[in-house]
Coordinates of C-alpha atoms in Angstrom, one line a residue:
Chain Y
M9 CA -47.7 -25.2 -3.9
N10 CA -50.8 -23.8 -5.5
W11 CA -50.0 -23.2 -9.3
D12 CA -53.7 -22.0 -10.1
W13 CA -52.4 -18.7 -8.1
L14 CA -49.1 -18.4 -9.3
G15 CA -50.3 -18.9 -13.4
R16 CA -53.2 -16.2 -12.0
N17 CA -50.8 -13.7 -10.4
S18 CA -47.2 -14.3 -13.1
D19 CA -47.8 -10.4 -14.6
R20 CA -47.4 -9.5 -10.8
I21 CA -45.1 -11.2 -9.6
V22 CA -42.6 -10.3 -13.1
D23 CA -43.4 -6.9 -12.0
L24 CA -42.2 -7.3 -8.7
F25 CA -39.4 -8.6 -9.6
V26 CA -38.2 -6.2 -11.6
Q27 CA -39.2 -3.5 -8.8
H28 CA -37.0 -5.5 -6.8
A29 CA -34.0 -6.1 -8.7
W30 CA -33.9 -2.5 -10.2
L31 CA -34.0 -1.0 -6.6
A32 CA -31.2 -3.6 -5.2
A33 CA -29.3 -2.7 -8.7
A34 CA -29.9 1.3 -8.2
A35 CA -28.1 1.1 -4.7
T36 CA -25.1 -1.0 -5.4
L37 CA -24.3 1.0 -8.3
V38 CA -24.9 4.2 -7.1
G39 CA -23.1 2.7 -3.6
L40 CA -20.3 1.8 -5.1
V41 CA -19.8 5.7 -7.6
V42 CA -20.1 6.9 -3.7
A43 CA -18.0 4.5 -2.5
L44 CA -14.9 5.0 -4.9
P45 CA -13.7 8.7 -4.2
L46 CA -14.5 7.9 -0.4
G47 CA -12.2 4.4 -0.4
A48 CA -9.8 6.9 -2.5
V49 CA -9.6 9.7 0.5
A50 CA -9.6 7.0 3.0
F51 CA -6.1 5.4 1.2
R52 CA -4.4 8.9 0.4
Y53 CA -5.0 10.3 3.6
R54 CA -4.3 7.6 6.0
W55 CA -5.6 10.0 9.2
T56 CA -9.0 9.5 7.7
Y57 CA -9.2 5.7 7.5
P58 CA -10.3 5.0 11.0
P59 CA -12.9 7.7 11.1
L60 CA -13.9 6.7 8.2
T61 CA -14.5 3.2 8.2
T62 CA -15.6 3.3 12.1
L63 CA -18.3 5.5 10.6
A64 CA -19.4 3.3 8.0
G65 CA -19.5 0.9 10.5
L66 CA -22.0 3.0 12.8
L67 CA -24.1 3.7 9.4
Y68 CA -24.2 0.0 9.1
T69 CA -25.5 -1.0 12.1
I70 CA -28.9 1.2 11.8
P71 CA -31.7 -0.9 11.6
S72 CA -32.8 -0.5 8.2
L73 CA -36.6 -0.1 9.0
A74 CA -35.6 2.5 11.2
L75 CA -33.7 4.2 8.5
F76 CA -36.8 3.6 5.6
V77 CA -39.1 5.5 8.4
V78 CA -37.1 8.0 9.1
L79 CA -35.5 9.4 5.9
P80 CA -38.7 10.7 4.4
G81 CA -38.8 13.1 7.6
I82 CA -35.1 13.8 6.6
L83 CA -35.1 14.5 2.5
G84 CA -38.7 15.7 2.8
T85 CA -39.6 12.6 0.4
R86 CA -43.1 11.0 0.5
I87 CA -43.1 7.8 2.5
L88 CA -43.8 5.7 -0.5
D89 CA -41.4 7.2 -2.4
P90 CA -39.1 3.8 -3.3
V91 CA -36.3 6.1 -3.6
N92 CA -35.9 6.6 0.1
V93 CA -35.0 3.1 -0.4
V94 CA -32.5 3.1 -3.3
I95 CA -31.2 6.0 -0.6
A96 CA -31.2 3.8 2.3
L97 CA -29.6 0.8 0.6
T98 CA -26.7 3.0 -0.9
V99 CA -26.0 4.1 2.8
Y100 CA -25.6 0.5 3.7
T101 CA -24.0 -0.2 0.3
V102 CA -21.1 3.0 1.1
A103 CA -21.2 1.4 4.3
L104 CA -19.7 -1.6 3.2
L105 CA -18.1 -0.6 0.5
V106 CA -15.4 2.5 1.4
R107 CA -13.0 0.0 3.6
V108 CA -13.1 -2.5 0.9
V109 CA -12.1 0.5 -1.8
A110 CA -9.3 1.6 0.9
D111 CA -8.1 -1.9 1.4
A112 CA -8.3 -2.5 -2.9
L113 CA -5.9 0.3 -3.4
A114 CA -4.0 -0.6 -0.8
S115 CA -3.4 -3.5 -2.8
V116 CA -2.4 -2.4 -5.4
P117 CA 1.8 -2.9 -5.5
E118 CA 4.0 0.2 -4.1
A119 CA 6.2 -0.1 -7.1
V120 CA 3.1 0.2 -9.5
R121 CA 2.2 3.6 -8.0
Q122 CA 5.5 5.0 -7.6
S123 CA 6.4 4.1 -11.1
A124 CA 2.7 5.9 -12.5
T125 CA 3.9 9.0 -10.5
A126 CA 7.3 8.6 -12.0
M127 CA 6.2 8.7 -15.5
G128 CA 4.5 11.9 -14.8
Y129 CA 0.6 11.0 -13.7
R130 CA -1.1 13.2 -12.2
P131 CA -2.7 12.1 -9.1
V132 CA -6.5 11.5 -10.3
R133 CA -5.5 10.1 -13.7
S134 CA -3.2 8.1 -11.8
L135 CA -6.4 6.6 -9.4
V136 CA -8.8 6.6 -12.3
T137 CA -6.3 4.7 -15.2
V138 CA -3.9 3.1 -12.9
Q139 CA -5.1 2.3 -9.6
F140 CA -8.9 1.7 -9.9
P141 CA -8.1 -0.9 -12.5
L142 CA -5.9 -2.7 -10.5
A143 CA -8.0 -2.8 -7.6
V144 CA -11.3 -4.3 -9.5
P145 CA -10.4 -7.8 -7.9
V146 CA -11.2 -6.9 -4.3
I147 CA -13.1 -4.6 -4.8
G148 CA -15.4 -6.9 -7.4
A149 CA -15.4 -9.3 -4.1
G150 CA -16.6 -6.7 -1.9
L151 CA -19.2 -5.8 -4.7
R152 CA -20.5 -9.3 -4.3
V153 CA -21.3 -9.1 -0.9
A154 CA -22.9 -5.9 -1.2
A155 CA -24.9 -6.6 -4.2
V156 CA -26.8 -10.1 -2.2
S157 CA -27.0 -8.4 1.2
N158 CA -29.0 -5.2 -0.9
V159 CA -31.6 -8.3 -2.7
S160 CA -31.9 -9.4 0.9
L161 CA -32.5 -6.1 2.2
V162 CA -34.8 -4.8 -0.3
S163 CA -37.7 -7.1 1.0
V164 CA -38.1 -5.3 4.1
A165 CA -39.5 -2.0 2.7
A166 CA -43.0 -4.3 1.9
L167 CA -43.4 -3.4 5.6
L168 CA -43.6 0.6 4.2
G169 CA -45.8 -0.5 1.4
V170 CA -42.7 -0.3 -1.3
E171 CA -43.8 -2.9 -3.8
Q172 CA -40.9 -5.5 -4.5
L173 CA -40.8 -9.5 -3.8
G174 CA -41.0 -8.5 -0.2
S175 CA -44.9 -7.6 -1.1
L176 CA -45.3 -11.7 -1.7
F177 CA -43.6 -12.2 2.3
T178 CA -46.2 -9.5 4.0
E179 CA -49.4 -10.8 2.0
G180 CA -48.3 -14.5 2.5
F181 CA -48.0 -14.3 6.0
Q182 CA -51.1 -11.9 6.3
L183 CA -53.5 -14.5 4.4
N184 CA -51.8 -17.4 6.4
F185 CA -50.9 -18.3 2.2
F186 CA -47.5 -20.4 1.6
T187 CA -47.1 -20.2 -2.1
P188 CA -46.5 -16.4 -2.5
I189 CA -44.0 -16.8 -0.1
A190 CA -42.1 -19.4 -1.5
A191 CA -42.1 -17.6 -4.7
G192 CA -40.6 -14.4 -3.0
I193 CA -38.1 -16.6 -1.4
L194 CA -37.4 -18.4 -4.9
L195 CA -37.1 -15.2 -6.9
S196 CA -35.3 -13.1 -4.5
L197 CA -32.6 -16.3 -4.6
L198 CA -32.4 -16.0 -8.3
L199 CA -32.0 -12.3 -8.7
A200 CA -28.9 -12.7 -6.2
V201 CA -27.2 -15.1 -7.8
L202 CA -28.1 -12.9 -11.3
F203 CA -25.9 -10.4 -9.2
D204 CA -23.3 -12.5 -8.4
V205 CA -22.8 -13.9 -12.1
V206 CA -22.7 -10.1 -13.7
I207 CA -20.3 -8.8 -11.2
V208 CA -17.8 -12.1 -11.5
L209 CA -18.2 -11.7 -15.5
A210 CA -17.9 -7.8 -15.2
T211 CA -14.7 -8.0 -13.1
R212 CA -13.3 -10.7 -15.3
L213 CA -14.2 -9.2 -18.5
S214 CA -12.4 -5.9 -17.0
T215 CA -9.3 -7.5 -15.8
P216 CA -8.0 -10.0 -18.5
W217 CA -4.3 -9.5 -17.2
A218 CA -4.9 -11.3 -14.4
R219 CA -5.1 -14.1 -16.0
A220 CA -2.4 -13.8 -18.2
V221 CA -0.2 -16.6 -17.3
P222 CA 3.8 -16.8 -17.9
S223 CA 4.1 -18.6 -21.3
R224 CA 6.7 -20.3 -21.3
Chain Z
M7 CA 23.7 18.8 -17.0
I8 CA 21.9 18.3 -13.7
S9 CA 23.5 20.2 -10.6
F10 CA 23.2 19.8 -7.0
S11 CA 23.9 22.5 -5.0
A12 CA 24.0 22.3 -0.9
V13 CA 20.9 19.5 -1.2
S14 CA 19.5 18.2 2.1
K15 CA 16.8 16.2 2.6
V16 CA 15.8 15.6 6.4
Y17 CA 12.5 14.3 6.7
P18 CA 10.3 15.5 10.0
D19 CA 11.3 12.7 12.6
G20 CA 14.9 14.4 12.1
T21 CA 16.9 11.6 10.3
T22 CA 18.9 13.2 7.6
A23 CA 18.6 11.3 4.4
V24 CA 21.2 13.3 2.4
H25 CA 22.9 15.8 4.0
D26 CA 24.9 19.0 1.6
L27 CA 25.2 17.6 -1.2
S28 CA 26.8 19.6 -4.0
L29 CA 27.6 17.8 -7.4
E30 CA 27.8 18.0 -10.7
I31 CA 26.6 15.3 -13.3
P32 CA 28.0 15.6 -16.9
A33 CA 25.5 15.3 -20.1
G34 CA 25.5 12.1 -22.4
R35 CA 27.7 10.2 -19.6
I36 CA 26.6 7.7 -17.0
T37 CA 27.0 8.9 -13.6
V38 CA 26.2 5.8 -10.6
F39 CA 25.5 6.4 -7.4
V40 CA 26.3 4.1 -5.3
G41 CA 26.7 3.3 -1.1
P42 CA 25.3 0.8 1.4
S43 CA 21.5 0.7 1.9
G44 CA 20.2 3.9 4.0
C45 CA 23.3 6.4 2.6
G46 CA 20.7 8.7 0.8
K47 CA 21.5 7.4 -2.7
T48 CA 17.9 6.7 -3.8
T49 CA 16.6 9.7 -2.5
S50 CA 19.3 11.9 -4.2
L51 CA 17.9 10.2 -7.2
R52 CA 14.1 11.1 -6.4
M53 CA 15.1 14.6 -6.0
I54 CA 15.6 15.0 -9.6
N55 CA 12.3 14.5 -11.1
R56 CA 10.9 15.9 -7.5
M57 CA 9.4 12.5 -6.8
I58 CA 10.8 13.6 -2.9
E59 CA 11.1 17.2 -2.8
P60 CA 14.8 18.6 -0.9
T61 CA 14.6 20.3 2.1
S62 CA 17.0 22.9 1.4
G63 CA 19.3 23.4 -1.9
V64 CA 18.4 24.0 -5.0
I65 CA 18.9 21.1 -8.4
T66 CA 19.1 22.3 -11.9
I67 CA 18.8 20.7 -15.2
D68 CA 20.7 22.5 -18.1
G69 CA 20.5 25.9 -15.6
T70 CA 16.9 25.6 -14.8
D71 CA 15.7 25.2 -11.5
T72 CA 13.3 21.9 -11.3
R73 CA 10.9 23.5 -8.8
Q74 CA 9.9 26.2 -11.4
I75 CA 8.5 22.9 -13.6
D76 CA 5.4 21.6 -12.9
A77 CA 6.4 18.1 -11.1
P78 CA 4.1 16.1 -13.7
Q79 CA 5.6 18.0 -16.5
L80 CA 9.2 17.5 -15.3
R81 CA 8.6 13.6 -15.1
R82 CA 7.3 13.5 -18.5
G83 CA 10.6 14.9 -19.9
I84 CA 12.8 12.2 -17.8
G85 CA 13.2 8.6 -18.0
Y86 CA 12.8 6.7 -15.2
V87 CA 13.4 2.8 -14.7
I88 CA 12.9 1.5 -11.5
Q89 CA 13.7 -1.7 -9.7
N90 CA 11.7 -4.9 -10.6
A91 CA 10.7 -2.4 -13.7
G92 CA 7.1 -1.4 -12.1
L93 CA 5.4 -2.4 -15.2
F94 CA 1.8 -1.7 -15.2
P95 CA 0.5 -5.4 -14.4
H96 CA -2.9 -4.4 -16.2
R97 CA -1.2 -2.7 -19.4
T98 CA 0.3 -4.7 -22.4
V99 CA 4.2 -4.8 -23.2
A100 CA 3.4 -1.8 -25.8
D101 CA 1.0 0.1 -23.9
N102 CA 3.3 -0.3 -20.7
I103 CA 6.0 1.2 -23.2
A104 CA 3.5 3.9 -24.6
T105 CA 2.6 5.4 -21.1
V106 CA 4.8 8.5 -21.3
P107 CA 3.9 9.4 -25.0
V108 CA 0.1 9.2 -24.3
L109 CA 0.6 10.9 -21.2
Q110 CA 2.1 13.9 -23.8
G111 CA -0.9 13.6 -26.0
V112 CA 0.5 11.2 -28.9
T113 CA -2.1 9.2 -30.1
R114 CA -2.6 6.0 -28.7
R115 CA -2.1 4.2 -32.5
E116 CA 1.1 6.3 -33.0
A117 CA 2.6 5.2 -29.9
R118 CA 1.9 1.3 -29.9
R119 CA 3.7 1.6 -33.6
R120 CA 6.9 3.5 -31.6
A121 CA 6.6 0.9 -28.8
T122 CA 6.7 -2.1 -31.1
E123 CA 10.2 -0.4 -33.0
L124 CA 11.4 0.5 -29.4
L125 CA 10.8 -4.0 -28.4
E126 CA 13.6 -4.3 -31.5
R127 CA 15.5 -1.4 -29.7
V128 CA 16.0 -3.5 -26.1
G129 CA 16.3 -6.9 -28.0
L130 CA 12.9 -8.3 -27.4
P131 CA 10.7 -9.7 -30.6
T132 CA 8.0 -7.5 -31.1
S133 CA 5.2 -10.5 -30.7
M134 CA 6.1 -9.5 -27.3
A135 CA 4.0 -6.4 -27.8
R136 CA 0.4 -8.3 -26.9
R137 CA 1.6 -9.8 -23.4
Y138 CA 0.8 -8.5 -20.1
P139 CA 3.7 -8.1 -17.8
A140 CA 2.8 -11.4 -16.0
Q141 CA 3.9 -13.5 -18.7
L142 CA 7.2 -12.4 -19.1
S143 CA 10.6 -13.2 -17.5
G144 CA 12.4 -10.6 -14.5
G145 CA 14.7 -10.1 -17.6
Q146 CA 12.3 -9.0 -20.2
Q147 CA 10.1 -7.1 -17.9
Q148 CA 13.4 -5.2 -17.4
R149 CA 14.1 -4.8 -20.8
V150 CA 10.5 -3.3 -20.9
G151 CA 11.0 -1.2 -18.3
V152 CA 14.3 0.5 -20.2
A153 CA 11.9 0.4 -23.2
R154 CA 9.1 2.5 -21.7
A155 CA 11.9 4.8 -20.2
L156 CA 13.3 5.4 -23.6
A157 CA 9.6 5.8 -25.3
A158 CA 9.7 9.8 -25.1
D159 CA 13.3 9.8 -25.8
P160 CA 13.9 11.8 -22.8
P161 CA 17.6 13.4 -22.8
V162 CA 18.1 12.2 -18.9
M163 CA 17.3 8.6 -17.5
L164 CA 17.4 8.0 -13.9
M165 CA 17.9 4.4 -12.8
D166 CA 16.9 3.0 -9.4
E167 CA 18.7 -0.5 -9.1
P168 CA 17.5 -1.7 -12.6
F169 CA 19.3 -4.7 -12.4
S170 CA 19.0 -5.9 -9.0
A171 CA 16.3 -8.2 -8.9
V172 CA 17.4 -10.3 -11.9
D173 CA 20.1 -13.5 -11.6
P174 CA 23.9 -13.4 -12.4
V175 CA 23.9 -14.2 -15.9
V176 CA 21.1 -12.0 -17.2
R177 CA 22.4 -9.0 -15.5
E178 CA 25.5 -9.1 -17.1
Q179 CA 23.6 -9.3 -20.4
L180 CA 21.3 -6.5 -19.1
Q181 CA 24.6 -4.3 -18.6
T182 CA 26.0 -5.0 -21.7
E183 CA 23.3 -4.2 -23.8
F184 CA 22.3 -1.1 -21.8
L185 CA 26.6 0.1 -22.5
R186 CA 25.7 -0.9 -26.3
L187 CA 22.1 1.5 -26.1
Q188 CA 23.8 4.5 -24.1
E189 CA 26.9 4.8 -26.8
E190 CA 23.9 4.7 -29.5
L191 CA 22.0 7.1 -27.6
G192 CA 24.4 9.1 -25.3
K193 CA 21.8 9.8 -22.7
T194 CA 22.1 12.0 -19.5
I195 CA 22.1 8.9 -16.6
V196 CA 21.9 8.6 -13.2
F197 CA 22.1 5.0 -12.0
V198 CA 21.8 3.7 -8.3
T199 CA 23.6 0.3 -7.3
H200 CA 25.1 -0.9 -3.8
D201 CA 26.8 -3.3 -6.3
I202 CA 30.4 -2.0 -6.3
D203 CA 31.5 -4.2 -9.1
E204 CA 28.1 -3.1 -11.5
A205 CA 29.6 0.4 -10.5
V206 CA 32.9 0.1 -11.7
R207 CA 31.3 -1.7 -15.1
L208 CA 28.4 0.9 -15.9
G209 CA 29.9 4.1 -14.6
D210 CA 31.8 7.1 -16.2
R211 CA 31.8 8.5 -12.8
I212 CA 31.3 7.1 -9.7
A213 CA 29.3 9.1 -6.7
V214 CA 30.2 6.9 -3.7
F215 CA 27.7 8.2 -0.7
A216 CA 27.8 7.0 3.1
T217 CA 25.9 6.3 5.7
G218 CA 24.0 9.9 6.7
G219 CA 23.8 10.9 3.0
H220 CA 27.3 12.1 2.9
L221 CA 29.1 12.2 -0.3
A222 CA 31.8 10.1 0.5
Q223 CA 33.5 10.2 -3.0
Y224 CA 32.9 11.8 -6.8
A225 CA 35.3 10.6 -9.4
V226 CA 35.9 8.3 -12.3
P227 CA 35.7 4.4 -11.3
A228 CA 39.7 3.8 -11.8
D229 CA 40.3 7.1 -8.8
V230 CA 37.7 5.3 -6.7
L231 CA 39.6 1.9 -6.6
R232 CA 43.0 3.3 -6.9
R233 CA 42.9 6.2 -4.4
P234 CA 39.8 5.8 -1.9
A235 CA 39.2 9.4 -0.9
D236 CA 38.6 7.8 2.9
D237 CA 38.7 4.9 4.9
F238 CA 34.7 4.4 4.2
V239 CA 35.4 4.4 1.0
A240 CA 38.3 2.2 0.8
G241 CA 36.2 -0.3 3.2
F242 CA 33.5 -0.1 0.7
V243 CA 35.2 -0.7 -2.1
G244 CA 36.6 -3.6 -0.4
R245 CA 39.8 -6.0 -0.6
D246 CA 39.2 -7.1 -3.9
R247 CA 40.1 -3.8 -5.4
G248 CA 43.5 -4.4 -6.5
Y249 CA 42.1 -7.7 -8.7
R250 CA 39.2 -4.6 -9.4
A251 CA 42.0 -2.0 -11.0
L252 CA 43.1 -4.5 -13.3
S253 CA 40.1 -3.5 -15.1
F254 CA 41.5 -0.6 -16.3
A255 CA 44.7 -2.5 -17.9
G256 CA 44.4 -3.1 -21.2
A257 CA 46.2 -6.6 -21.9
T258 CA 47.8 -5.3 -25.4
G259 CA 50.5 -7.0 -26.1
L260 CA 49.8 -10.2 -24.2
P261 CA 51.1 -13.1 -26.7
V262 CA 47.6 -15.3 -27.3
Q263 CA 49.3 -18.6 -28.2
R264 CA 48.0 -20.8 -30.7
E265 CA 45.3 -23.5 -29.5
P266 CA 44.7 -26.9 -31.8
T267 CA 40.9 -27.4 -31.0
V268 CA 38.3 -30.4 -31.7
R269 CA 34.5 -30.1 -32.8
M270 CA 31.6 -31.4 -30.5
G271 CA 31.0 -35.3 -31.5
A272 CA 34.1 -35.5 -32.6
A273 CA 36.4 -38.3 -31.9
A274 CA 38.6 -37.8 -28.9
P275 CA 42.3 -36.9 -30.0
Q276 CA 44.8 -39.5 -30.3
G277 CA 48.8 -39.2 -29.1
P278 CA 50.1 -38.2 -25.7
G279 CA 48.0 -36.9 -23.1
G280 CA 48.8 -35.6 -19.3
G281 CA 50.5 -32.4 -18.2
E282 CA 49.8 -29.8 -21.0
H283 CA 48.1 -32.2 -23.1
R284 CA 45.5 -33.3 -20.8
W285 CA 43.1 -30.7 -21.6
A286 CA 41.7 -30.3 -25.3
L287 CA 39.1 -27.3 -26.0
V288 CA 36.1 -28.3 -27.8
V289 CA 34.2 -26.0 -30.0
D290 CA 31.2 -26.1 -32.0
D291 CA 30.5 -26.3 -35.5
D292 CA 31.2 -22.3 -36.2
G293 CA 34.4 -22.5 -33.6
R294 CA 33.1 -20.6 -31.0
P295 CA 34.7 -22.5 -27.4
R296 CA 32.6 -24.6 -25.6
G297 CA 34.5 -26.2 -23.4
W298 CA 37.5 -28.0 -21.8
L299 CA 37.6 -31.9 -22.5
D300 CA 39.7 -33.9 -20.1
R301 CA 41.3 -36.4 -22.1
D302 CA 42.5 -38.9 -19.4
A303 CA 38.5 -39.4 -18.8
L304 CA 37.9 -40.6 -22.4
S305 CA 39.2 -43.0 -24.8
P306 CA 41.2 -42.0 -27.8
G307 CA 38.3 -42.3 -30.8
D308 CA 35.0 -41.9 -28.5
P309 CA 32.9 -39.1 -29.7
I310 CA 32.8 -36.2 -27.8
G311 CA 29.7 -35.2 -25.9
L312 CA 28.8 -32.0 -23.8
Q313 CA 28.8 -34.4 -20.8
H314 CA 32.6 -35.0 -21.0
L315 CA 33.0 -31.5 -21.3
R316 CA 34.3 -28.9 -18.5
L317 CA 31.7 -26.2 -19.1
G318 CA 31.8 -22.5 -17.8
G319 CA 35.1 -20.4 -17.6
S320 CA 35.1 -16.7 -18.8
L321 CA 36.1 -15.8 -22.1
A322 CA 38.7 -13.1 -22.9
A323 CA 36.7 -10.8 -25.7
P324 CA 38.7 -8.2 -28.2
G325 CA 39.5 -5.2 -26.0
Y326 CA 39.9 -7.3 -22.6
S327 CA 41.9 -5.8 -19.8
L328 CA 44.2 -7.7 -17.4
R329 CA 41.4 -8.2 -14.4
T330 CA 39.3 -10.6 -17.8
A331 CA 42.5 -12.4 -19.2
L332 CA 43.8 -13.4 -15.4
D333 CA 39.7 -14.5 -14.7
A334 CA 39.9 -16.4 -18.1
A335 CA 43.2 -18.6 -17.0
L336 CA 42.3 -19.1 -13.6
S337 CA 38.7 -20.3 -14.3
S338 CA 39.9 -22.5 -17.1
P339 CA 41.4 -25.9 -15.9
S340 CA 44.1 -25.8 -18.2
G341 CA 45.1 -22.9 -16.7
R342 CA 45.0 -21.2 -20.4
G343 CA 42.5 -18.7 -20.9
V344 CA 40.4 -19.0 -24.0
A345 CA 40.6 -15.5 -26.3
V346 CA 37.9 -15.0 -28.7
D347 CA 37.2 -12.6 -31.7
D348 CA 34.3 -10.1 -32.3
A349 CA 32.4 -13.5 -33.0
G350 CA 32.7 -15.5 -30.3
V351 CA 35.1 -17.9 -32.6
A352 CA 38.1 -19.1 -30.4
I353 CA 41.6 -17.3 -31.5
G354 CA 43.9 -19.0 -29.3
T355 CA 44.7 -19.0 -25.3
I356 CA 46.7 -16.7 -22.9
T357 CA 48.2 -18.4 -20.3
L358 CA 48.3 -18.0 -16.6
A359 CA 52.1 -17.4 -16.4
D360 CA 51.9 -14.5 -19.4
V361 CA 49.1 -12.4 -17.3
V362 CA 51.3 -12.5 -14.3
A363 CA 54.3 -11.5 -15.9
A364 CA 52.3 -8.9 -17.9
I365 CA 50.5 -7.9 -14.3
E366 CA 54.3 -7.6 -12.8
A367 CA 55.5 -5.2 -16.1
T368 CA 52.5 -2.8 -15.0
D369 CA 53.0 0.2 -13.5
R370 CA 51.4 -0.8 -10.8
T371 CA 52.0 2.3 -8.6
A372 CA 49.1 3.7 -11.1
L373 CA 47.1 0.4 -10.6
A374 CA 46.9 0.6 -6.5
D375 CA 48.1 3.5 -5.1
P376 CA 50.6 2.2 -2.5
A377 CA 49.2 5.1 -0.1
G378 CA 46.1 4.6 -0.7
D379 CA 46.2 1.2 0.7
D380 CA 44.1 -0.7 3.7
A381 CA 45.8 1.6 6.3
G382 CA 44.2 5.0 5.0
A383 CA 47.3 6.4 5.8
W384 CA 46.7 9.5 2.9
S385 CA 43.4 10.8 2.1
P386 CA 43.1 12.9 -0.7
P387 CA 40.4 15.7 -0.7
V388 CA 36.9 14.8 -1.6
L389 CA 36.7 15.8 -5.5
A390 CA 40.3 15.5 -5.6
K391 CA 41.8 14.6 -9.0
G392 CA 39.7 13.3 -11.2
A393 CA 36.9 15.5 -10.3
E394 CA 37.4 17.6 -13.9
R395 CA 38.6 14.8 -15.7
T396 CA 36.6 12.7 -17.7
V397 CA 37.4 9.4 -19.3
P398 CA 35.6 8.7 -22.9
A399 CA 33.2 6.1 -22.7
G400 CA 35.6 4.0 -25.3
D401 CA 38.8 4.4 -23.7
R402 CA 38.2 2.7 -20.1
G403 CA 39.4 -0.9 -20.9
V404 CA 36.6 -2.3 -19.4
P405 CA 35.2 -5.1 -22.1
R406 CA 32.1 -3.8 -23.6

């Protein structure tokens, strides 16, 4: 490890870290927001479940580099625009989460869903205030996978010149210099752990009922 | 009043869940839909609040066709208690109870305040308001389910096997309290069960459903037991129906004998044991029966402990029927059934011989119509007798 180099480049490394975190977080959140209604549709109308989840699976097989390169052509954005990266990763997140959300909703007991209807809930309100809250533990577990996968996928965008921790890898390889590569790997790991912890905490905070145990 | 006229439910695969159902459910009474599984009783219940839409026919509540009311609005005006309570696991007990008022636009604060009152009403401590359903026993959850259904004070309540998932002891408690609550509230209740005993105990009227979604008989409980409309009903009410019919025979005039009692912890009584003196009734400090002491198994002078007692045995509480009296006598090792007052204090015993004499003295043609026996030789038309008759809730001779 060349500590000197690290010291001299610390400002830039922090910038890259923040940029990396932002790209991965934005894709994860937008992906979740898009996947919730799609998953609800796949659950509510059972016939849409096979095509939606198959389509999602197919999307996930598109190589990320190909997607990064093709998207500007489709969206009309500039090739270096970070929005391309966010959208590409959002596609992957949605692909992962549609099935998760549909399965999470299926994990809500039928009796609870029925009693929401019997109490006079309209479908959307039942979904938002009864079914989604109860699906949080399962959705949270899927979200952890998506978030960590996004942290690792973001670095591929370095090949396009979108600056983030992946840039340290390309530079390291070009200069045959190990220090930036090691720093990039460690910081990516740190970020992945950070995301994971945040999601686990958010899941716990939003499900106090899941830890309620018989008190007698 | 809820009225079904020519209501059928046929599923796309051709299964008929309910076939041409016509019946009128009186306001302010408990009407029980009973029958084996797959007979359409739950489907019929759910058609009332449009959880299931009929294929044909009309359901009206107080003269209004339910199809003219927006379904969620209709449901908010009808209490619903589901099997296993169906509480929302992510909401506290208070918020569960507050569900419908909040949907109707009552502020959460006000709805929670009322929820606390309702907790007391269904016999739960208000300290439970902040707990989650998972922290309650099955019986407690069921009570919360009833409180939730009552929260918006709906005139109509639908109850789908609400007590079937709890153990027999808790079930009986819940049934007793349910009847007490209904006496105060006078709701129009439709109650689904597969248990004929529960139907007889709770129903002001019973609708017996047969396989294929046919209504086999609709009458007051005593008529269903005494005069089953057809072989199906006769088979469904079962072999014990002569015994069950005793539920409707009051036991007034049955002599209650004086019974010496000993207190828990006191010394076992002296004097001759054996024969009718072999068993001594043991009561607690308040005079409530605890069990029977076998005097042959304990030396005189030894203190009486719980381990010496033969526990259990049913008690005949005020207003008891011949069925209760008979059961009390049969379930007692001494052959003497314990009668108690309203406070549960032992007032004496009823002998098996006296109960049998009382049964022999009753007009058994009224208890079990000889023509309506298992031979099924005579079947009155469906909705005969009793169809226009209602029995006041308090006059059924069923102990409450």
